[in-house]
Every structure is written in structure tokens, then in C-alpha cells.
mmCIF file of C-alpha atoms in Angstrom:
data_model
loop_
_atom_site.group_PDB
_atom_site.id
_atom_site.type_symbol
_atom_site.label_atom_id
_atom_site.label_comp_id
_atom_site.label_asym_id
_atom_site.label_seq_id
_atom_site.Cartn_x
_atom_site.Cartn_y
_atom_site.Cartn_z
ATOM 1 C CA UNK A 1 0.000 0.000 0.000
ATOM 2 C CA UNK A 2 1.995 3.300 -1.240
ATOM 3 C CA UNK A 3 0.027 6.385 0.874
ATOM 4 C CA UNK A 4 -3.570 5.090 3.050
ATOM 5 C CA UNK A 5 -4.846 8.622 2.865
ATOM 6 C CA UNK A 6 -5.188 8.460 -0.608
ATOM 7 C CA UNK A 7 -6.042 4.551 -0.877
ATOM 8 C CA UNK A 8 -8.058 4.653 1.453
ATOM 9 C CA UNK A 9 -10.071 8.022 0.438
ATOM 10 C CA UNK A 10 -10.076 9.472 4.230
ATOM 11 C CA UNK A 11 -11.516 12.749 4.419
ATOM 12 C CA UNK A 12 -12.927 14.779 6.796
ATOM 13 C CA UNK A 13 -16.044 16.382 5.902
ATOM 14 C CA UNK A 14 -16.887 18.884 8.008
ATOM 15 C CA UNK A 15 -13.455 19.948 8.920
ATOM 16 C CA UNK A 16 -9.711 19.749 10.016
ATOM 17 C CA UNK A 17 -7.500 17.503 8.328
ATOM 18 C CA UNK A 18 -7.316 13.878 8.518
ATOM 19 C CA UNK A 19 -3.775 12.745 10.329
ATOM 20 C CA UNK A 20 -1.852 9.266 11.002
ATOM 21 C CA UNK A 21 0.736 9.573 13.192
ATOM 22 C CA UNK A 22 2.056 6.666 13.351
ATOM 23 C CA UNK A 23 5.442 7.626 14.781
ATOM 24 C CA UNK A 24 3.924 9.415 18.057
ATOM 25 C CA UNK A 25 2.938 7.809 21.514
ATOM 26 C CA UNK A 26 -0.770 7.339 20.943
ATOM 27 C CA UNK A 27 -0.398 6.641 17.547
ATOM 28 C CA UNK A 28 -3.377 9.117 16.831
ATOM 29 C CA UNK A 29 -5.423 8.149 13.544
ATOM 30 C CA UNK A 30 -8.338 10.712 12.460
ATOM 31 C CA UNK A 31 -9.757 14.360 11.646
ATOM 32 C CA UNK A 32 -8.101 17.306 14.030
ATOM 33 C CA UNK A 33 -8.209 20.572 13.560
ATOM 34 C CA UNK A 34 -4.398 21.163 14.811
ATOM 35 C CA UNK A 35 -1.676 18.812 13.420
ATOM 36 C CA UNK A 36 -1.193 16.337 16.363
ATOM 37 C CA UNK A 37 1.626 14.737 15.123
ATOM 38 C CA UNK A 38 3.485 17.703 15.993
ATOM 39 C CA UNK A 39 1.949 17.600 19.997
ATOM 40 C CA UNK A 40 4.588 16.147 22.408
ATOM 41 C CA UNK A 41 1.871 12.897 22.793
ATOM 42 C CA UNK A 42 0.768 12.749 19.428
ATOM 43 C CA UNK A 43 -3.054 13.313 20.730
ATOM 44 C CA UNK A 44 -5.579 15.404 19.053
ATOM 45 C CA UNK A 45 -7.527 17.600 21.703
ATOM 46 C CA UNK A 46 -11.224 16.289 22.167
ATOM 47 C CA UNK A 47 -12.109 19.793 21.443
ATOM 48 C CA UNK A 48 -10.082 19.567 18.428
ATOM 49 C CA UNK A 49 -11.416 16.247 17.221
ATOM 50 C CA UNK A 50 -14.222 15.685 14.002
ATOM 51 C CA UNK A 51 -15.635 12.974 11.831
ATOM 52 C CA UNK A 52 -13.836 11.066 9.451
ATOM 53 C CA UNK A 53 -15.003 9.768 6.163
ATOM 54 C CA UNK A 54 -13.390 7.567 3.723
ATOM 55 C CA UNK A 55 -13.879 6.302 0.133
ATOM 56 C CA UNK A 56 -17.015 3.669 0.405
ATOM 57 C CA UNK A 57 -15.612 1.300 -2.330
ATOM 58 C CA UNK A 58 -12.662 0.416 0.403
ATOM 59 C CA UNK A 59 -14.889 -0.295 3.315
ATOM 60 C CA UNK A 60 -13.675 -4.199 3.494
ATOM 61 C CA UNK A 61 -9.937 -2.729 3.622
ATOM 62 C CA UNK A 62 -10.886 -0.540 6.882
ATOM 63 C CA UNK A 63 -10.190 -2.942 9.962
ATOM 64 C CA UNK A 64 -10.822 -2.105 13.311
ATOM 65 C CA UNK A 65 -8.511 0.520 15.227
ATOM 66 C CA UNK A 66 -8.094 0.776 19.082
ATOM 67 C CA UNK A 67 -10.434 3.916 20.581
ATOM 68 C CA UNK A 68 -8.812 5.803 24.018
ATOM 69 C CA UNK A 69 -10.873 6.315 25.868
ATOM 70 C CA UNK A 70 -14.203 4.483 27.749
ATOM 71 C CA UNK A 71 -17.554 4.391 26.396
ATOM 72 C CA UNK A 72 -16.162 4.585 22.701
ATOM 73 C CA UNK A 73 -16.555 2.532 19.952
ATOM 74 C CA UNK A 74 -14.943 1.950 16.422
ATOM 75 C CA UNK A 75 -17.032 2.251 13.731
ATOM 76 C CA UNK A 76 -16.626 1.600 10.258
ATOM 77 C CA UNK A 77 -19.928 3.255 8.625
ATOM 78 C CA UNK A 78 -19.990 2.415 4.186
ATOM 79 C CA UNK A 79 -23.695 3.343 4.319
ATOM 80 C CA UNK A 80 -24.046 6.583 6.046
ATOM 81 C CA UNK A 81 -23.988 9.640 4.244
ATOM 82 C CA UNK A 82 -20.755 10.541 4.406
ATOM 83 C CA UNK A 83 -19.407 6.912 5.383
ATOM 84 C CA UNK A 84 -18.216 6.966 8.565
ATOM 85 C CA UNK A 85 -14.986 5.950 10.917
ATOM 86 C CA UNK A 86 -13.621 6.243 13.761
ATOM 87 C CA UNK A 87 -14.791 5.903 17.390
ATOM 88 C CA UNK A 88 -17.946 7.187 18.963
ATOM 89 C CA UNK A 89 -20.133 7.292 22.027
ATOM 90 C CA UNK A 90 -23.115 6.510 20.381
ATOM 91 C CA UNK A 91 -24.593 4.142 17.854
ATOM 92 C CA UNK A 92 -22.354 6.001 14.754
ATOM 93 C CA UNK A 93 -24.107 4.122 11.693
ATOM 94 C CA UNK A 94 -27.158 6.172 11.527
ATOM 95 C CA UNK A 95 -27.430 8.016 8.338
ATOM 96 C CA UNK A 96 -25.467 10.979 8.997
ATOM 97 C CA UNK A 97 -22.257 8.935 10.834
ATOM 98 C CA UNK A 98 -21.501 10.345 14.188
ATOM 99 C CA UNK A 99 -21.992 13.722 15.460
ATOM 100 C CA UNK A 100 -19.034 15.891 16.164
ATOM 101 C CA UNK A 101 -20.001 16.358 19.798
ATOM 102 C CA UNK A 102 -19.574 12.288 20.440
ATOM 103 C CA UNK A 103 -16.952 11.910 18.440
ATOM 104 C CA UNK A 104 -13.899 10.373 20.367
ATOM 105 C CA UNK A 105 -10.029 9.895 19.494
ATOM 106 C CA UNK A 106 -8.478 6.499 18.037
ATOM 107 C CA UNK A 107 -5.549 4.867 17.618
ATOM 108 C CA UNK A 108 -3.736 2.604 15.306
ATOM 109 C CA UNK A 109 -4.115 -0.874 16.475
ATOM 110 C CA UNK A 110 -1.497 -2.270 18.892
ATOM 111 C CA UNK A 111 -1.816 -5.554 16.244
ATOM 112 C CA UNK A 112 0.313 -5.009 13.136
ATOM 113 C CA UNK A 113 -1.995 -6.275 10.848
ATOM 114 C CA UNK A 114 -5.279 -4.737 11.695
ATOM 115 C CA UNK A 115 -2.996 -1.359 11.946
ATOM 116 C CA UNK A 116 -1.235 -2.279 8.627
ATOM 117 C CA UNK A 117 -4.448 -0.819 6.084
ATOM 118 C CA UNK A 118 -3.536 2.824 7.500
ATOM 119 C CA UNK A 119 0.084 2.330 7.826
ATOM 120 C CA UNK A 120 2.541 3.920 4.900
ATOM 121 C CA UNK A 121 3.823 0.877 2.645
ATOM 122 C CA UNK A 122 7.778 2.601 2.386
ATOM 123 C CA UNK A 123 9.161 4.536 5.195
ATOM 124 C CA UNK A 124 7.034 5.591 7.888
ATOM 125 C CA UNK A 125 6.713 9.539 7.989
ATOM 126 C CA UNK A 126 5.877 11.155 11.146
ATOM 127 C CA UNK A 127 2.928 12.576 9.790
ATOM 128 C CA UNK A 128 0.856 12.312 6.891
ATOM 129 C CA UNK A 129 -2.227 14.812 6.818
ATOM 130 C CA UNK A 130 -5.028 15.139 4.386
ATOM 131 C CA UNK A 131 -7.907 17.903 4.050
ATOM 132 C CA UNK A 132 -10.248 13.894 3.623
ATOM 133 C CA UNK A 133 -12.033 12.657 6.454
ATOM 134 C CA UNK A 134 -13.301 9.136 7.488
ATOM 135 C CA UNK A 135 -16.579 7.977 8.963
ATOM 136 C CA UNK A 136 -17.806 4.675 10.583
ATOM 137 C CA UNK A 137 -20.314 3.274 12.222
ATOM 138 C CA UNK A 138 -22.377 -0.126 12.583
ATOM 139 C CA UNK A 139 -25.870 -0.844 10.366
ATOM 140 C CA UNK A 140 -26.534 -3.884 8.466
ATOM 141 C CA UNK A 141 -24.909 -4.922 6.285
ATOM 142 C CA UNK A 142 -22.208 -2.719 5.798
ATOM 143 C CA UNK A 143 -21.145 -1.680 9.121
ATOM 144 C CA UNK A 144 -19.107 -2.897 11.134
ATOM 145 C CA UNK A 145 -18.277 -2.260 15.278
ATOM 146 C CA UNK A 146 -15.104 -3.021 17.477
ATOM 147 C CA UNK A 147 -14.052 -2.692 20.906
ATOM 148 C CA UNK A 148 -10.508 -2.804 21.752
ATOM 149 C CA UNK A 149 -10.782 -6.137 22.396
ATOM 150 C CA UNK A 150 -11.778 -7.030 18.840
ATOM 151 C CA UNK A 151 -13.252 -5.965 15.903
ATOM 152 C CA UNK A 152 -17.213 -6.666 15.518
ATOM 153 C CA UNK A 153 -19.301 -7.054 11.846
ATOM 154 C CA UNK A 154 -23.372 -6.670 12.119
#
């Protein structure tokens, strides 16, 4: 895979940039406002955070990514409108994805493989940004749902 962003299609519709840092702490994956990779932890701000979107004809490339904190959930949305994903508090597959106010901030997977769909296929950068965004969520068929523990198709 040469650069996810683009393979991928992750966007961020309603604004920020979309940002893999895959050389920071937290490993921060998603839409920010502020550049995270450049933040001592590598964390976007909750304040900072927004909805991600990606291109719907790669939804069975998305796998599951880790979410940080409690009460979120990984969503991986094809049939909302944008498609949806990331981590949210709340049921994120309805048909506008998950609002900005529950949106929460995710991580690459701690597993190589389920990380590997968003990871750069040469040498890793520090950060690789894009105006995209990505949105997920869980409806039938189509959506998908993980916990950390695992990633979880409905």
C-alpha cells in the first residue's frame, strides 16, 4: 500500500484535516483541527477532534482501530452519508455517521496487521495529513463495530 490517505479516500467532511501519526505515543489516527503529530503525545484535543469519512468502495480494507478512551466505539460506517470511521459514544451508523459532539479519538491498532491498512507501505513519515475525512459506524450490512478487544461485523 503506497500512501492510506489516498487509498483509502479518508476525508474529513466537516473539517480539520485527517492525520496518522504513526510515529507518536498514541499513535493518533483521524480528523483534528491542529496537526497532532506535531503535539509532544501525538493526541488530538477532544475539542479539536471531528468525523472522518473515507472512500465507500474500500470499506472491506478498513479494519478495526483501538479507541482511548471508555464508552467509545470503532465504527466503520460504508452506508451513512458521508461513510463513517472512527470511534464514537453513540450508535455512529445512523445516516449521517456520528456527530461531532460524540466523536472520540483512536488509535492505530497495537496488532500489526489490523494497523497495517492505514500504515505507509515505504518509510514511515511522522505525519501524513489530508484535508479527507473518514466515517464509521455499525448498520446492516455494511457496518461494522469493534471494541478494543476485537473488531465486531453486524
Amino acid at each position: 500500500m503506497g500512501d492510506p490517505i489516498v487509498d483509502l479516500g479518508l476525508s474529513c467532511p466537516k473539517a480539520g484535516r485527517f492525520y496518522i501519526c504513526e510515529d507518536q505515543p498514541t499513535r493518533f489516527v483521524g480528523c483534528c483541527t491542529i496537526d497532532p503529530c506535531t503535539t509532544a503525545d501525538g493526541l488530538c484535543p477532544d475539542d479539536h477532534l471531528q468525523p472522518s469519512s473515507f472512500n465507500a468502495g474500500a470499506y472491506s480494507k478498513i479494519l478495526a482501530q483501538d479507541c482511548l478512551d471508555p464508552g467509545f466505539l470503532w465504527y466503520t460506517c460504508r452506508d451513512s452519508s458521508p461513510p463513517f470511521l472512527g470511534c464514537c459514544s453513540q450508535m455512529a451508523c445512523e445516516a449521517s455517521g456520528c456527530p461531532v459532539s460524540k466523536v472520540g479519538a483512536a488509535s492505530l491498532a497495537g496488532n500489526k496487521q489490523q494497523a497495517a491498512p492505514f500504515l505507509s507501505g515505504g518509510s514511515a513519515a511522522s505525519s501524513r495529513a489530508s484535508s479527507a475525512s473518514t466515517s464509521v459506524g455499525t448498520s446492516p450490512p455494511g457496518t461494522s463495530r469493534s471494541t478494543s478487544r476485537g473488531f465486531m461485523t453486524r
